[in-house]
Coordinates of C-alpha atoms in Angstrom, one line a residue:
M169 CA 15.5 -43.4 8.3
Q170 CA 15.8 -40.0 10.1
L171 CA 12.3 -40.5 11.6
Q172 CA 13.2 -44.0 12.8
H173 CA 16.3 -42.6 14.5
L174 CA 14.2 -40.0 16.3
F175 CA 11.9 -42.6 17.6
A176 CA 14.8 -44.6 18.9
L177 CA 16.2 -41.6 20.7
V178 CA 12.8 -41.0 22.3
A179 CA 12.5 -44.6 23.4
L180 CA 16.0 -44.5 25.0
A181 CA 15.1 -41.3 26.9
A182 CA 11.9 -42.9 28.2
V183 CA 13.9 -45.8 29.8
A184 CA 16.9 -43.8 31.0
P185 CA 17.4 -44.1 34.8
S186 CA 16.7 -41.0 36.9
G187 CA 17.6 -41.0 40.7
V188 CA 16.4 -44.5 41.8
L189 CA 14.6 -47.2 39.8
G190 CA 11.0 -46.2 39.0
A191 CA 11.4 -42.6 40.3
E192 CA 10.3 -39.6 38.4
S193 CA 12.2 -36.3 38.0
A194 CA 11.7 -33.3 40.2
N195 CA 8.5 -31.3 39.6
S196 CA 7.0 -34.3 37.9
N197 CA 3.6 -35.9 38.6
G198 CA 2.2 -32.7 40.1
Y199 CA 4.7 -32.2 42.9
Y200 CA 5.6 -28.6 43.9
Q201 CA 9.3 -28.4 44.1
E202 CA 10.7 -24.9 43.8
P203 CA 14.2 -23.7 45.0
S204 CA 13.0 -20.8 47.0
G205 CA 9.8 -19.2 48.3
S206 CA 7.5 -18.7 51.3
A207 CA 7.1 -21.4 53.9
S208 CA 5.8 -22.2 57.3
F209 CA 7.8 -23.9 60.1
T210 CA 7.0 -26.2 63.1
Q211 CA 9.0 -28.7 65.1
Y212 CA 8.8 -32.4 65.9
S213 CA 10.7 -35.1 67.8
G214 CA 11.4 -38.7 67.1
C215 CA 13.6 -38.3 64.0
S216 CA 15.6 -41.5 64.1
S217 CA 13.7 -43.4 61.4
P218 CA 13.0 -40.8 58.7
A219 CA 11.2 -41.5 55.4
C220 CA 14.4 -41.0 53.4
G221 CA 15.8 -44.1 55.2
I222 CA 19.0 -42.3 56.5
A223 CA 19.1 -40.2 59.6
A224 CA 21.7 -37.4 60.1
T225 CA 23.6 -35.8 63.0
G226 CA 23.1 -32.2 61.8
Y227 CA 20.0 -30.0 61.6
T228 CA 17.3 -31.9 59.7
A229 CA 13.7 -31.4 58.8
A230 CA 10.6 -33.1 57.3
M231 CA 9.0 -31.5 54.3
N232 CA 5.3 -31.4 53.3
Q233 CA 4.2 -34.3 51.1
L234 CA 3.5 -32.1 48.0
S235 CA 7.1 -30.9 48.0
F236 CA 8.7 -34.1 49.5
G237 CA 7.9 -36.1 46.4
A238 CA 6.5 -39.3 47.8
A239 CA 3.5 -40.6 49.9
P240 CA 3.9 -42.5 53.2
G241 CA 5.3 -45.9 52.6
D242 CA 6.6 -45.1 49.1
G243 CA 10.2 -44.4 50.2
A244 CA 12.4 -41.4 49.4
G245 CA 11.1 -38.4 47.5
D246 CA 13.2 -36.0 45.5
A247 CA 13.5 -33.7 48.5
C248 CA 15.6 -36.3 50.3
G249 CA 19.1 -35.0 51.0
R250 CA 18.5 -31.5 49.7
C251 CA 19.6 -28.6 51.9
F252 CA 17.7 -25.4 52.6
R253 CA 18.3 -22.2 54.4
L254 CA 15.2 -21.4 56.5
T255 CA 14.5 -17.9 57.8
G256 CA 11.6 -17.0 60.1
S257 CA 9.9 -13.6 59.8
A258 CA 6.5 -13.9 61.7
D259 CA 4.5 -15.9 64.2
P260 CA 1.0 -16.4 62.9
Y261 CA -0.2 -17.0 66.4
S262 CA 1.4 -13.8 67.8
P263 CA 1.3 -11.2 65.0
S264 CA 2.6 -8.5 67.3
Y265 CA 5.9 -10.4 67.8
T266 CA 8.6 -8.7 65.6
G267 CA 11.6 -10.8 66.5
P268 CA 14.4 -11.5 66.7
F269 CA 14.2 -14.3 64.2
N270 CA 16.8 -16.8 63.1
S271 CA 18.1 -18.6 60.0
V272 CA 19.4 -22.2 59.9
V273 CA 20.4 -24.6 57.2
V274 CA 18.7 -28.0 57.3
K275 CA 18.9 -31.2 55.4
V276 CA 15.6 -32.8 54.4
T277 CA 15.4 -36.4 55.7
D278 CA 11.8 -37.0 56.4
L279 CA 8.2 -36.6 55.2
C280 CA 5.3 -34.6 56.8
P281 CA 2.3 -36.4 55.2
V282 CA -1.0 -34.7 54.4
S283 CA -3.0 -37.2 56.5
G284 CA -3.0 -36.2 60.2
N285 CA -1.1 -32.9 59.4
E286 CA -3.7 -31.0 57.4
V287 CA -3.1 -27.7 59.1
W288 CA 0.5 -27.4 58.1
C289 CA 1.2 -30.1 55.5
G290 CA -2.1 -30.3 53.8
Q291 CA -1.0 -28.8 50.5
T292 CA -2.4 -30.7 47.5
T293 CA -2.6 -30.2 43.7
S294 CA -6.1 -28.9 44.2
D295 CA -5.3 -26.5 47.0
G296 CA -1.6 -25.7 47.0
E297 CA -1.4 -23.8 50.3
N298 CA -1.8 -24.8 53.9
Q299 CA -4.1 -23.1 56.4
F300 CA -1.6 -20.3 56.8
G301 CA -1.4 -19.6 53.1
M302 CA 2.0 -21.3 52.6
P303 CA 2.9 -23.6 49.7
V304 CA 5.8 -25.3 51.5
H305 CA 6.2 -26.5 55.1
F306 CA 9.3 -27.6 57.0
D307 CA 8.9 -29.6 60.3
I308 CA 12.3 -29.1 62.0
C309 CA 13.7 -31.9 64.1
E310 CA 14.2 -31.1 67.8
D311 CA 16.4 -34.1 68.5
T312 CA 19.5 -32.8 66.7
G313 CA 19.1 -29.1 67.9
G314 CA 17.7 -27.6 64.7
A315 CA 14.4 -26.5 66.3
G316 CA 16.2 -25.0 69.3
A317 CA 18.5 -22.9 67.0
F318 CA 15.7 -21.7 64.8
F319 CA 12.7 -20.9 67.0
P320 CA 12.8 -18.0 69.4
S321 CA 11.8 -18.9 73.0
G322 CA 8.1 -19.3 73.3
H323 CA 7.5 -19.3 69.5
T324 CA 7.3 -22.8 68.0
A325 CA 5.3 -22.1 64.8
L326 CA 6.6 -19.5 62.3
T327 CA 6.2 -18.3 58.7
G328 CA 9.0 -17.0 56.6
S329 CA 11.1 -18.0 53.6
Y330 CA 13.3 -20.9 52.3
T331 CA 16.1 -21.1 49.8
E332 CA 17.8 -24.2 48.5
V333 CA 21.6 -24.1 49.2
S334 CA 24.6 -26.3 48.7
C335 CA 24.9 -28.9 51.4
S336 CA 28.4 -27.6 51.9
E337 CA 26.6 -25.0 54.0
W338 CA 25.1 -27.7 56.2
S339 CA 26.9 -28.9 59.3
G340 CA 26.5 -32.6 60.1
S341 CA 27.0 -36.1 58.7
D342 CA 24.8 -38.8 57.3
E343 CA 24.3 -42.0 59.4
S344 CA 23.9 -45.6 58.2
Q345 CA 21.2 -46.7 55.7
L346 CA 18.2 -48.1 57.5
W347 CA 16.7 -50.1 54.7
D348 CA 17.0 -50.9 51.0
G349 CA 16.0 -48.0 48.8
A350 CA 17.1 -45.4 51.3
C351 CA 18.3 -42.3 49.5
L352 CA 19.8 -38.8 50.2
S353 CA 21.0 -38.1 46.7
G354 CA 19.5 -34.6 46.7
E355 CA 22.6 -33.6 48.7
S356 CA 24.7 -33.8 45.5
A357 CA 22.0 -33.0 42.8
S358 CA 21.6 -29.7 41.0
F359 CA 19.0 -27.4 42.6
W360 CA 15.3 -27.7 41.8
P361 CA 13.7 -27.5 39.3
S362 CA 16.4 -28.8 36.9
G363 CA 18.2 -31.3 39.1
T364 CA 17.0 -34.7 40.1
G365 CA 18.3 -36.6 43.1
C366 CA 16.3 -39.5 44.5
G367 CA 13.4 -38.8 42.2
N368 CA 9.7 -38.6 42.9
Q369 CA 7.6 -41.6 43.7
G370 CA 4.0 -42.0 42.6
T371 CA 1.7 -39.0 42.2
A372 CA 1.2 -35.9 44.2
P373 CA -1.6 -35.6 46.8
S374 CA -4.8 -34.2 45.2

């Protein structure tokens, strides 16, 4: 009887919902999702239709696919809605530049896919660093001012560090849902690796 009860508990755990339907928990399926570490940073524009399905008015960023938690077309990954403090410390193209550098808090709303972005967002399960030796990459949105606040004049590609923080430290507001399945639940989830927000979709790039 005790063994049957244990099997029942295991079966219930296997079907318990996590984040959104069909999603896997943070750090599952090979995704690299750590609350702090080294990262690289670039900037992009055209942030009005992000992969998480909800744009925002504050500083936002796209995250590399291996950390975002979903492939293009698969919807929101577990990074969606999470907030991070980003701090620059070096320009890989101008090693002699010593600052000043800045810190900003961004909310992740978008994906930087491996395909087409191999230099910065090419991290995979078989090669966990990009071409600048960084396991994580943030592509900071220009449209809402985040890139302008973060990058020193004339320096639009940096390396440095990131730390997951409470979204109470982020200034901005979420906009309307763009499609069914949109998700920014990371904004209220516990930090990685224990907390799961939107959940991961599919498997990590290999």
